[in-house]
PDB file of C-alpha atoms and ligand atoms in Angstrom:
ATOM      1  CA  MET A   1      48.773  -2.210  94.605  1.00 88.00           C
ATOM      2  CA  ASP A   2      51.088   0.501  92.687  1.00 94.00           C
ATOM      3  CA  TRP A   3      53.498  -1.397  90.239  1.00 97.00           C
ATOM      4  CA  ARG A   4      56.340   0.421  91.973  1.00 97.00           C
ATOM      5  CA  THR A   5      55.350  -0.916  95.221  1.00 97.00           C
ATOM      6  CA  ILE A   6      54.927  -4.354  93.742  1.00 97.00           C
ATOM      7  CA  ASP A   7      58.417  -4.120  92.104  1.00 98.00           C
ATOM      8  CA  ALA A   8      60.125  -2.861  95.333  1.00 97.00           C
ATOM      9  CA  CYS A   9      59.042  -6.102  97.041  1.00 97.00           C
ATOM     10  CA  VAL A  10      60.726  -8.322  94.297  1.00 98.00           C
ATOM     11  CA  ARG A  11      63.468  -6.428  92.893  1.00 98.00           C
ATOM     12  CA  VAL A  12      67.097  -7.561  94.119  1.00 98.00           C
ATOM     13  CA  ASP A  13      69.172  -4.687  95.191  1.00 97.00           C
ATOM     14  CA  PRO A  14      72.524  -4.567  93.405  1.00 97.00           C
ATOM     15  CA  GLY A  15      75.272  -6.536  95.205  1.00 92.00           C
ATOM     16  CA  LYS A  16      73.035  -7.861  97.753  1.00 96.00           C
ATOM     17  CA  THR A  17      73.236 -11.317  99.099  1.00 97.00           C
ATOM     18  CA  VAL A  18      70.214 -13.469  98.248  1.00 96.00           C
ATOM     19  CA  LYS A  19      69.358 -16.506 100.277  1.00 97.00           C
ATOM     20  CA  LEU A  20      66.325 -18.265  98.353  1.00 98.00           C
ATOM     21  CA  ALA A  21      65.106 -19.771 101.517  1.00 96.00           C
ATOM     22  CA  ASP A  22      64.103 -16.378 102.834  1.00 95.00           C
ATOM     23  CA  HIS A  23      61.992 -15.737  99.696  1.00 97.00           C
ATOM     24  CA  ASP A  24      58.746 -17.290 100.243  1.00 97.00           C
ATOM     25  CA  PRO A  25      57.576 -18.676  96.816  1.00 98.00           C
ATOM     26  CA  GLY A  26      54.081 -18.575  98.205  1.00 97.00           C
ATOM     27  CA  ARG A  27      54.216 -15.004  99.867  1.00 95.00           C
ATOM     28  CA  GLY A  28      51.146 -13.405 100.075  1.00 93.00           C
ATOM     29  CA  ASP A  29      51.956  -9.636 100.617  1.00 94.00           C
ATOM     30  CA  VAL A  30      52.038  -9.121  96.915  1.00 95.00           C
ATOM     31  CA  PHE A  31      48.662  -9.547  95.381  1.00 95.00           C
ATOM     32  CA  PRO A  32      46.838 -11.269  98.399  1.00 94.00           C
ATOM     33  CA  ASP A  33      43.469 -11.296  96.523  1.00 95.00           C
ATOM     34  CA  LYS A  34      43.258 -13.613  93.752  1.00 97.00           C
ATOM     35  CA  LYS A  35      40.320 -12.022  92.159  1.00 97.00           C
ATOM     36  CA  GLU A  36      42.259  -8.632  92.221  1.00 96.00           C
ATOM     37  CA  ALA A  37      45.194 -10.697  90.473  1.00 97.00           C
ATOM     38  CA  GLU A  38      42.861 -12.130  87.867  1.00 97.00           C
ATOM     39  CA  LYS A  39      41.619  -8.509  87.105  1.00 97.00           C
ATOM     40  CA  ARG A  40      45.082  -6.996  86.905  1.00 97.00           C
ATOM     41  CA  LEU A  41      46.279  -9.401  84.492  1.00 98.00           C
ATOM     42  CA  PRO A  42      43.952  -8.833  81.516  1.00 98.00           C
ATOM     43  CA  PHE A  43      44.197  -5.099  82.110  1.00 98.00           C
ATOM     44  CA  CYS A  44      47.817  -4.954  82.105  1.00 98.00           C
ATOM     45  CA  ALA A  45      48.183  -7.446  79.175  1.00 97.00           C
ATOM     46  CA  GLU A  46      46.036  -5.090  76.928  1.00 97.00           C
ATOM     47  CA  GLU A  47      47.966  -2.057  78.053  1.00 98.00           C
ATOM     48  CA  ILE A  48      50.985  -3.867  77.053  1.00 98.00           C
ATOM     49  CA  ASN A  49      49.684  -4.549  73.611  1.00 97.00           C
ATOM     50  CA  LYS A  50      48.947  -0.904  73.086  1.00 97.00           C
ATOM     51  CA  LEU A  51      52.118   0.414  74.387  1.00 97.00           C
ATOM     52  CA  GLN A  52      53.732  -2.345  72.114  1.00 97.00           C
ATOM     53  CA  ASP A  53      52.194  -0.613  69.246  1.00 96.00           C
ATOM     54  CA  ARG A  54      53.780   2.588  70.076  1.00 97.00           C
ATOM     55  CA  LEU A  55      56.922   0.993  70.755  1.00 97.00           C
ATOM     56  CA  TRP A  56      57.013  -0.397  67.235  1.00 96.00           C
ATOM     57  CA  ALA A  57      55.758   2.685  65.841  1.00 95.00           C
ATOM     58  CA  GLU A  58      58.404   4.616  67.363  1.00 96.00           C
ATOM     59  CA  ARG A  59      61.124   2.297  66.091  1.00 96.00           C
ATOM     60  CA  SER A  60      63.879   3.491  68.500  1.00 97.00           C
ATOM     61  CA  ARG A  61      63.891   1.043  71.593  1.00 98.00           C
ATOM     62  CA  ALA A  62      63.524  -2.461  72.396  1.00 98.00           C
ATOM     63  CA  LEU A  63      62.334  -4.425  75.784  1.00 98.00           C
ATOM     64  CA  LEU A  64      63.855  -7.575  76.549  1.00 98.00           C
ATOM     65  CA  ILE A  65      62.271  -9.877  78.967  1.00 98.00           C
ATOM     66  CA  VAL A  66      64.394 -12.601  80.497  1.00 99.00           C
ATOM     67  CA  LEU A  67      62.774 -15.395  82.177  1.00 98.00           C
ATOM     68  CA  GLN A  68      64.669 -18.118  84.185  1.00 98.00           C
ATOM     69  CA  GLY A  69      63.625 -20.668  86.484  1.00 98.00           C
ATOM     70  CA  ILE A  70      63.888 -24.361  87.096  1.00 97.00           C
ATOM     71  CA  ASP A  71      61.816 -27.041  85.346  1.00 96.00           C
ATOM     72  CA  THR A  72      58.116 -26.472  85.872  1.00 97.00           C
ATOM     73  CA  SER A  73      58.380 -23.005  87.339  1.00 98.00           C
ATOM     74  CA  GLY A  74      56.039 -21.536  84.724  1.00 98.00           C
ATOM     75  CA  LYS A  75      58.146 -20.008  81.917  1.00 98.00           C
ATOM     76  CA  ASP A  76      55.901 -20.930  79.066  1.00 97.00           C
ATOM     77  CA  GLY A  77      52.742 -20.073  81.108  1.00 97.00           C
ATOM     78  CA  THR A  78      54.097 -16.754  81.653  1.00 98.00           C
ATOM     79  CA  VAL A  79      54.533 -16.060  78.083  1.00 97.00           C
ATOM     80  CA  ARG A  80      51.175 -17.209  77.220  1.00 96.00           C
ATOM     81  CA  SER A  81      49.211 -15.337  79.919  1.00 97.00           C
ATOM     82  CA  VAL A  82      51.154 -12.116  80.019  1.00 97.00           C
ATOM     83  CA  PHE A  83      51.720 -11.518  76.243  1.00 95.00           C
ATOM     84  CA  ASN A  84      48.511 -12.974  74.657  1.00 92.00           C
ATOM     85  CA  ALA A  85      46.927  -9.785  73.996  1.00 94.00           C
ATOM     86  CA  CYS A  86      50.028  -8.567  71.901  1.00 92.00           C
ATOM     87  CA  GLY A  87      49.956  -8.918  68.341  1.00 86.00           C
ATOM     88  CA  PRO A  88      52.424 -11.521  67.094  1.00 88.00           C
ATOM     89  CA  LEU A  89      54.295  -8.942  64.819  1.00 87.00           C
ATOM     90  CA  GLY A  90      55.851  -7.167  67.686  1.00 90.00           C
ATOM     91  CA  VAL A  91      56.649  -9.892  70.029  1.00 96.00           C
ATOM     92  CA  GLN A  92      59.444 -12.370  69.314  1.00 97.00           C
ATOM     93  CA  VAL A  93      59.935 -15.399  71.702  1.00 98.00           C
ATOM     94  CA  THR A  94      63.397 -17.596  71.708  1.00 98.00           C
ATOM     95  CA  GLY A  95      63.537 -20.488  73.767  1.00 98.00           C
ATOM     96  CA  PHE A  96      67.186 -21.458  74.692  1.00 98.00           C
ATOM     97  CA  GLY A  97      67.882 -25.136  75.100  1.00 97.00           C
ATOM     98  CA  ARG A  98      71.080 -27.223  74.943  1.00 97.00           C
ATOM     99  CA  PRO A  99      73.526 -25.432  72.538  1.00 98.00           C
ATOM    100  CA  THR A 100      73.775 -26.873  69.102  1.00 98.00           C
ATOM    101  CA  GLU A 101      77.334 -27.775  67.649  1.00 98.00           C
ATOM    102  CA  VAL A 102      77.860 -24.664  65.680  1.00 98.00           C
ATOM    103  CA  GLU A 103      76.575 -22.817  68.936  1.00 98.00           C
ATOM    104  CA  LEU A 104      79.180 -24.544  70.835  1.00 97.00           C
ATOM    105  CA  ALA A 105      81.799 -23.618  68.502  1.00 98.00           C
ATOM    106  CA  HIS A 106      81.128 -19.903  69.146  1.00 98.00           C
ATOM    107  CA  ASP A 107      81.537 -18.092  72.493  1.00 98.00           C
ATOM    108  CA  TYR A 108      78.041 -18.606  74.761  1.00 98.00           C
ATOM    109  CA  LEU A 109      76.825 -15.244  74.162  1.00 98.00           C
ATOM    110  CA  TRP A 110      76.823 -15.610  70.451  1.00 98.00           C
ATOM    111  CA  ARG A 111      73.448 -16.948  70.074  1.00 98.00           C
ATOM    112  CA  VAL A 112      72.108 -14.680  72.637  1.00 98.00           C
ATOM    113  CA  HIS A 113      72.939 -11.515  70.946  1.00 98.00           C
ATOM    114  CA  GLY A 114      71.617 -12.851  67.765  1.00 98.00           C
ATOM    115  CA  ALA A 115      68.387 -13.208  69.421  1.00 98.00           C
ATOM    116  CA  ALA A 116      68.258  -9.820  70.980  1.00 98.00           C
ATOM    117  CA  PRO A 117      65.189  -7.719  70.124  1.00 98.00           C
ATOM    118  CA  LYS A 118      65.612  -5.151  67.285  1.00 97.00           C
ATOM    119  CA  LYS A 119      64.391  -1.705  67.745  1.00 97.00           C
ATOM    120  CA  GLY A 120      60.432  -1.718  68.169  1.00 97.00           C
ATOM    121  CA  MET A 121      60.101  -5.122  69.515  1.00 97.00           C
ATOM    122  CA  ILE A 122      59.377  -7.017  72.757  1.00 98.00           C
ATOM    123  CA  GLY A 123      61.838 -10.059  72.881  1.00 98.00           C
ATOM    124  CA  ILE A 124      61.066 -12.728  75.501  1.00 98.00           C
ATOM    125  CA  PHE A 125      64.065 -15.063  76.448  1.00 98.00           C
ATOM    126  CA  ASN A 126      62.761 -18.268  77.655  1.00 98.00           C
ATOM    127  CA  ARG A 127      65.824 -19.631  79.378  1.00 98.00           C
ATOM    128  CA  SER A 128      68.740 -17.305  78.183  1.00 98.00           C
ATOM    129  CA  HIS A 129      72.440 -16.598  78.675  1.00 98.00           C
ATOM    130  CA  TYR A 130      71.900 -17.366  82.451  1.00 99.00           C
ATOM    131  CA  GLU A 131      71.910 -21.273  81.724  1.00 98.00           C
ATOM    132  CA  ASP A 132      75.611 -20.882  81.124  1.00 98.00           C
ATOM    133  CA  VAL A 133      76.129 -20.033  84.732  1.00 98.00           C
ATOM    134  CA  LEU A 134      73.258 -22.220  86.081  1.00 98.00           C
ATOM    135  CA  VAL A 135      72.900 -25.777  84.377  1.00 98.00           C
ATOM    136  CA  VAL A 136      76.479 -25.477  82.967  1.00 98.00           C
ATOM    137  CA  LYS A 137      77.712 -24.600  86.524  1.00 98.00           C
ATOM    138  CA  VAL A 138      75.923 -27.447  88.128  1.00 98.00           C
ATOM    139  CA  HIS A 139      76.631 -30.071  85.605  1.00 97.00           C
ATOM    140  CA  GLY A 140      80.268 -28.877  85.140  1.00 98.00           C
ATOM    141  CA  LEU A 141      79.920 -28.446  81.391  1.00 97.00           C
ATOM    142  CA  ALA A 142      82.671 -25.702  81.489  1.00 97.00           C
ATOM    143  CA  PRO A 143      85.661 -25.105  83.501  1.00 98.00           C
ATOM    144  CA  GLU A 144      85.081 -23.455  86.643  1.00 98.00           C
ATOM    145  CA  LYS A 145      87.515 -20.479  85.812  1.00 98.00           C
ATOM    146  CA  ALA A 146      85.647 -19.685  82.639  1.00 98.00           C
ATOM    147  CA  ILE A 147      82.171 -19.756  84.275  1.00 98.00           C
ATOM    148  CA  GLU A 148      83.601 -17.565  87.138  1.00 98.00           C
ATOM    149  CA  GLN A 149      84.453 -14.894  84.694  1.00 98.00           C
ATOM    150  CA  ARG A 150      80.929 -15.127  82.857  1.00 98.00           C
ATOM    151  CA  TYR A 151      78.924 -12.960  85.534  1.00 98.00           C
ATOM    152  CA  ASP A 152      81.166  -9.688  84.634  1.00 98.00           C
ATOM    153  CA  GLN A 153      80.857 -10.600  81.187  1.00 98.00           C
ATOM    154  CA  ILE A 154      76.947 -11.045  81.310  1.00 99.00           C
ATOM    155  CA  ASN A 155      76.867  -7.870  83.164  1.00 98.00           C
ATOM    156  CA  ALA A 156      78.943  -5.942  80.585  1.00 98.00           C
ATOM    157  CA  PHE A 157      76.885  -7.660  77.593  1.00 99.00           C
ATOM    158  CA  GLU A 158      73.525  -6.478  79.303  1.00 99.00           C
ATOM    159  CA  LYS A 159      75.201  -2.913  79.693  1.00 98.00           C
ATOM    160  CA  HIS A 160      76.047  -2.956  76.253  1.00 98.00           C
ATOM    161  CA  LEU A 161      72.444  -3.757  75.216  1.00 98.00           C
ATOM    162  CA  VAL A 162      71.079  -1.232  77.696  1.00 98.00           C
ATOM    163  CA  GLU A 163      73.151   1.575  76.371  1.00 98.00           C
ATOM    164  CA  ASN A 164      72.024   0.776  72.837  1.00 98.00           C
ATOM    165  CA  GLY A 165      68.319   1.389  73.697  1.00 98.00           C
ATOM    166  CA  THR A 166      67.358  -1.869  75.121  1.00 98.00           C
ATOM    167  CA  THR A 167      65.385  -2.019  78.377  1.00 98.00           C
ATOM    168  CA  ILE A 168      66.061  -5.416  80.188  1.00 98.00           C
ATOM    169  CA  LEU A 169      63.450  -6.964  82.748  1.00 98.00           C
ATOM    170  CA  LYS A 170      64.765  -9.926  84.186  1.00 98.00           C
ATOM    171  CA  PHE A 171      62.156 -12.586  86.195  1.00 98.00           C
ATOM    172  CA  MET A 172      63.337 -15.454  88.101  1.00 98.00           C
ATOM    173  CA  LEU A 173      60.251 -17.495  88.646  1.00 98.00           C
ATOM    174  CA  HIS A 174      60.684 -19.036  92.301  1.00 98.00           C
ATOM    175  CA  ILE A 175      58.550 -22.185  93.260  1.00 98.00           C
ATOM    176  CA  SER A 176      59.154 -24.550  96.238  1.00 98.00           C
ATOM    177  CA  LYS A 177      60.365 -28.079  95.717  1.00 98.00           C
ATOM    178  CA  ASP A 178      56.963 -29.263  97.046  1.00 98.00           C
ATOM    179  CA  GLU A 179      55.197 -27.202  94.082  1.00 98.00           C
ATOM    180  CA  GLN A 180      57.755 -28.741  91.465  1.00 98.00           C
ATOM    181  CA  LYS A 181      56.930 -32.348  92.937  1.00 98.00           C
ATOM    182  CA  GLN A 182      53.209 -31.646  92.410  1.00 98.00           C
ATOM    183  CA  ARG A 183      53.715 -30.145  88.864  1.00 97.00           C
ATOM    184  CA  LEU A 184      55.938 -33.003  87.902  1.00 97.00           C
ATOM    185  CA  GLU A 185      53.565 -35.519  89.028  1.00 96.00           C
ATOM    186  CA  ASP A 186      50.623 -33.514  87.156  1.00 95.00           C
ATOM    187  CA  ARG A 187      52.946 -34.136  83.936  1.00 95.00           C
ATOM    188  CA  LEU A 188      52.907 -37.934  84.638  1.00 95.00           C
ATOM    189  CA  SER A 189      48.946 -38.335  85.586  1.00 95.00           C
ATOM    190  CA  ASP A 190      47.633 -35.987  82.685  1.00 95.00           C
ATOM    191  CA  SER A 191      48.279 -37.490  79.368  1.00 95.00           C
ATOM    192  CA  SER A 192      47.810 -34.227  77.546  1.00 95.00           C
ATOM    193  CA  LYS A 193      50.822 -33.115  79.626  1.00 93.00           C
ATOM    194  CA  HIS A 194      53.080 -35.974  78.883  1.00 95.00           C
ATOM    195  CA  TRP A 195      55.051 -34.086  76.121  1.00 94.00           C
ATOM    196  CA  LYS A 196      56.235 -31.804  78.939  1.00 93.00           C
ATOM    197  CA  PHE A 197      57.632 -34.585  81.108  1.00 94.00           C
ATOM    198  CA  ASN A 198      61.435 -35.118  80.516  1.00 93.00           C
ATOM    199  CA  PRO A 199      63.003 -37.827  82.560  1.00 93.00           C
ATOM    200  CA  GLY A 200      66.252 -35.618  82.561  1.00 91.00           C
ATOM    201  CA  ASP A 201      64.190 -32.954  84.858  1.00 93.00           C
ATOM    202  CA  LEU A 202      64.325 -35.625  87.566  1.00 96.00           C
ATOM    203  CA  ASP A 203      68.106 -35.672  87.527  1.00 95.00           C
ATOM    204  CA  ASP A 204      67.977 -31.864  87.809  1.00 96.00           C
ATOM    205  CA  ARG A 205      65.434 -32.209  90.882  1.00 97.00           C
ATOM    206  CA  LYS A 206      67.852 -34.370  92.710  1.00 98.00           C
ATOM    207  CA  ARG A 207      70.327 -31.345  92.395  1.00 98.00           C
ATOM    208  CA  TRP A 208      68.021 -29.009  93.742  1.00 98.00           C
ATOM    209  CA  ASP A 209      70.217 -27.516  96.409  1.00 98.00           C
ATOM    210  CA  ASP A 210      72.965 -27.167  93.911  1.00 98.00           C
ATOM    211  CA  PHE A 211      70.512 -25.207  91.329  1.00 98.00           C
ATOM    212  CA  GLN A 212      69.334 -23.019  94.391  1.00 98.00           C
ATOM    213  CA  LYS A 213      72.901 -22.164  94.977  1.00 98.00           C
ATOM    214  CA  ALA A 214      73.678 -21.558  91.592  1.00 98.00           C
ATOM    215  CA  TYR A 215      70.870 -19.124  91.379  1.00 98.00           C
ATOM    216  CA  GLU A 216      71.609 -17.142  94.346  1.00 98.00           C
ATOM    217  CA  ILE A 217      75.114 -16.618  93.285  1.00 98.00           C
ATOM    218  CA  MET A 218      73.528 -15.309  89.809  1.00 98.00           C
ATOM    219  CA  LEU A 219      71.238 -13.245  91.637  1.00 98.00           C
ATOM    220  CA  ARG A 220      74.078 -11.691  93.789  1.00 98.00           C
ATOM    221  CA  ARG A 221      76.376 -11.118  91.101  1.00 98.00           C
ATOM    222  CA  CYS A 222      74.124 -10.255  87.989  1.00 98.00           C
ATOM    223  CA  SER A 223      71.635  -7.892  89.631  1.00 98.00           C
ATOM    224  CA  THR A 224      72.670  -4.565  88.387  1.00 98.00           C
ATOM    225  CA  GLU A 225      71.426  -0.843  88.297  1.00 98.00           C
ATOM    226  CA  HIS A 226      71.190  -1.339  84.449  1.00 98.00           C
ATOM    227  CA  ALA A 227      69.432  -4.765  84.586  1.00 98.00           C
ATOM    228  CA  PRO A 228      68.202  -5.860  88.187  1.00 98.00           C
ATOM    229  CA  TRP A 229      66.893  -9.280  88.828  1.00 98.00           C
ATOM    230  CA  ARG A 230      63.311  -9.651  90.110  1.00 98.00           C
ATOM    231  CA  VAL A 231      62.509 -12.750  92.279  1.00 98.00           C
ATOM    232  CA  ILE A 232      58.845 -13.614  91.453  1.00 98.00           C
ATOM    233  CA  PRO A 233      56.916 -15.876  94.009  1.00 98.00           C
ATOM    234  CA  SER A 234      55.442 -18.246  91.432  1.00 98.00           C
ATOM    235  CA  ASP A 235      53.864 -21.283  93.736  1.00 98.00           C
ATOM    236  CA  LYS A 236      50.693 -19.582  92.479  1.00 98.00           C
ATOM    237  CA  LYS A 237      50.255 -19.183  88.777  1.00 98.00           C
ATOM    238  CA  TRP A 238      47.819 -16.285  88.989  1.00 98.00           C
ATOM    239  CA  ARG A 239      50.083 -14.413  91.299  1.00 98.00           C
ATOM    240  CA  ARG A 240      53.009 -14.733  89.096  1.00 98.00           C
ATOM    241  CA  ASN A 241      51.237 -13.738  85.929  1.00 98.00           C
ATOM    242  CA  ALA A 242      49.768 -10.656  87.917  1.00 98.00           C
ATOM    243  CA  ILE A 243      53.207  -9.564  89.145  1.00 98.00           C
ATOM    244  CA  ILE A 244      55.069  -9.929  85.932  1.00 98.00           C
ATOM    245  CA  ALA A 245      52.300  -8.224  83.964  1.00 98.00           C
ATOM    246  CA  ALA A 246      52.005  -5.080  86.511  1.00 98.00           C
ATOM    247  CA  ILE A 247      55.850  -4.510  86.436  1.00 98.00           C
ATOM    248  CA  THR A 248      56.010  -5.101  82.551  1.00 98.00           C
ATOM    249  CA  HIS A 249      53.329  -2.811  82.111  1.00 98.00           C
ATOM    250  CA  GLY A 250      54.921  -0.235  84.658  1.00 98.00           C
ATOM    251  CA  VAL A 251      58.226  -0.361  83.042  1.00 98.00           C
ATOM    252  CA  LEU A 252      56.923   0.071  79.378  1.00 98.00           C
ATOM    253  CA  ASP A 253      54.427   2.890  80.609  1.00 98.00           C
ATOM    254  CA  GLU A 254      57.405   4.648  81.821  1.00 98.00           C
ATOM    255  CA  MET A 255      59.272   4.126  78.650  1.00 98.00           C
ATOM    256  CA  ASN A 256      56.506   6.118  77.199  1.00 98.00           C
ATOM    257  CA  PRO A 257      56.910   5.293  73.394  1.00 97.00           C
ATOM    258  CA  ALA A 258      55.422   7.854  71.246  1.00 96.00           C
ATOM    259  CA  TYR A 259      54.075   7.721  67.667  1.00 96.00           C
ATOM    260  CA  PRO A 260      56.337   9.574  65.621  1.00 94.00           C
ATOM    261  CA  ASP A 261      55.256  12.873  63.864  1.00 93.00           C
ATOM    262  CA  PRO A 262      54.675  12.579  60.414  1.00 91.00           C
ATOM    263  CA  THR A 263      56.561  14.835  58.136  1.00 92.00           C
ATOM    264  CA  TRP A 264      53.202  15.750  56.378  1.00 94.00           C
ATOM    265  CA  LYS A 265      49.797  16.905  57.398  1.00 93.00           C
ATOM    266  CA  PRO A 266      46.666  15.016  56.462  1.00 91.00           C
ATOM    267  CA  GLY A 267      45.379  17.982  54.396  1.00 93.00           C
ATOM    268  CA  ASP A 268      48.238  17.485  52.099  1.00 94.00           C
ATOM    269  CA  PHE A 269      46.638  14.614  50.327  1.00 95.00           C
ATOM    270  CA  THR A 270      43.309  14.002  48.556  1.00 95.00           C
ATOM    271  CA  ILE A 271      42.683  10.501  47.800  1.00 94.00           C
ATOM    272  CA  GLU A 272      41.071   9.788  44.411  1.00 93.00           C
TER     273      GLU A 272
HETATM  274  P1  AMP B 301      63.376 -26.845  78.250  1.00 77.48           P
HETATM  275  O1  AMP B 301      63.121 -25.441  78.572  1.00 77.48           O
HETATM  276  O2  AMP B 301      62.503 -27.632  78.567  1.00 77.48           O
HETATM  277  O3  AMP B 301      62.839 -26.998  76.542  1.00 77.48           O
HETATM  278  O4  AMP B 301      64.843 -27.437  78.260  1.00 77.48           O
HETATM  279  C1  AMP B 301      65.748 -26.795  77.666  1.00 77.48           C
HETATM  280  C2  AMP B 301      67.025 -27.608  78.342  1.00 77.48           C
HETATM  281  O5  AMP B 301      68.169 -27.241  77.756  1.00 77.48           O
HETATM  282  C3  AMP B 301      67.052 -27.352  79.937  1.00 77.48           C
HETATM  283  O6  AMP B 301      67.337 -28.548  80.665  1.00 77.48           O
HETATM  284  C4  AMP B 301      68.230 -26.342  79.998  1.00 77.48           C
HETATM  285  O7  AMP B 301      68.933 -26.616  81.292  1.00 77.48           O
HETATM  286  C5  AMP B 301      69.094 -26.852  78.839  1.00 77.48           C
HETATM  287  N1  AMP B 301      69.734 -25.638  78.491  1.00 77.48           N
HETATM  288  C6  AMP B 301      69.647 -24.563  78.238  1.00 77.48           C
HETATM  289  N2  AMP B 301      70.854 -23.676  77.825  1.00 77.48           N
HETATM  290  C7  AMP B 301      71.905 -24.507  78.237  1.00 77.48           C
HETATM  291  C8  AMP B 301      73.263 -24.343  77.836  1.00 77.48           C
HETATM  292  N3  AMP B 301      73.723 -23.296  77.581  1.00 77.48           N
HETATM  293  N4  AMP B 301      74.132 -25.369  78.252  1.00 77.48           N
HETATM  294  C9  AMP B 301      73.443 -26.579  78.491  1.00 77.48           C
HETATM  295  N5  AMP B 301      72.046 -26.937  78.681  1.00 77.48           N
HETATM  296  C10 AMP B 301      71.419 -25.806  78.553  1.00 77.48           C
HETATM  297 MG1   MG B 302      62.074 -28.956  80.569  1.00 77.48          MG
END
């Protein structure tokens, strides 16, 4: 399947009302075949690596990948699988957890702008500024009026990044409530996964519907022409990885970063 066809299946048109209940996290129309998905992933990962090298050499643009999704949706796993072929020099991953005291003393975008990738880099946000309209909204951590203003502020901030040379790819990892149950149970039963289990995740699970609603508002208000959202069916990890890898590869390929022409010719030099 051509990456544009895949992309058209998952991209949220700007301004469109999104009902997550209508987005099947197990939908099989994109990558119905596991074998094909498992072949596509390493191919795309290697191509992403090659393109990253050119992006770095060109040093004039950046790519920002935003990964959002509820607990256990697979944000870490996506980073590990899709970008594992990239050299560590060109990729920078930033995880956004609970803000520190210093971060809280600034506006909520302060820490985000500081982590935006510099020219030549692929930056990956594991959670992002969107937590400030998701967990913050669901738990009432900021006044409703302030949160309401954030959607437009985020759109303006992202536009600013785009106009200054950063391409933004936003992936919402969409899983079902049953799948989350399964993954949380795995974390409890497998001792090597205990470290991933956070009892606080169960509180958020109790607010499943509130989170889904907050995600729907985010998708409707912050899917823009300059930085559209993609809702990735993520109940199957192999499908999630293949879709994200295919779109990332397609977008980077379209950016077509080029090795710069040197100001000299190899014949100008003799090495003694
Ligand atoms: P993890 O991704 O498992 O390391 O967890 C990070 C935690 O930090 C999650 O529970 C997020 O909801 C929380 N978090 C991230 N950003 C914010 C924020 N701006 N305000 C409050 N909590 C946040
Ligand atoms: Mg967690």
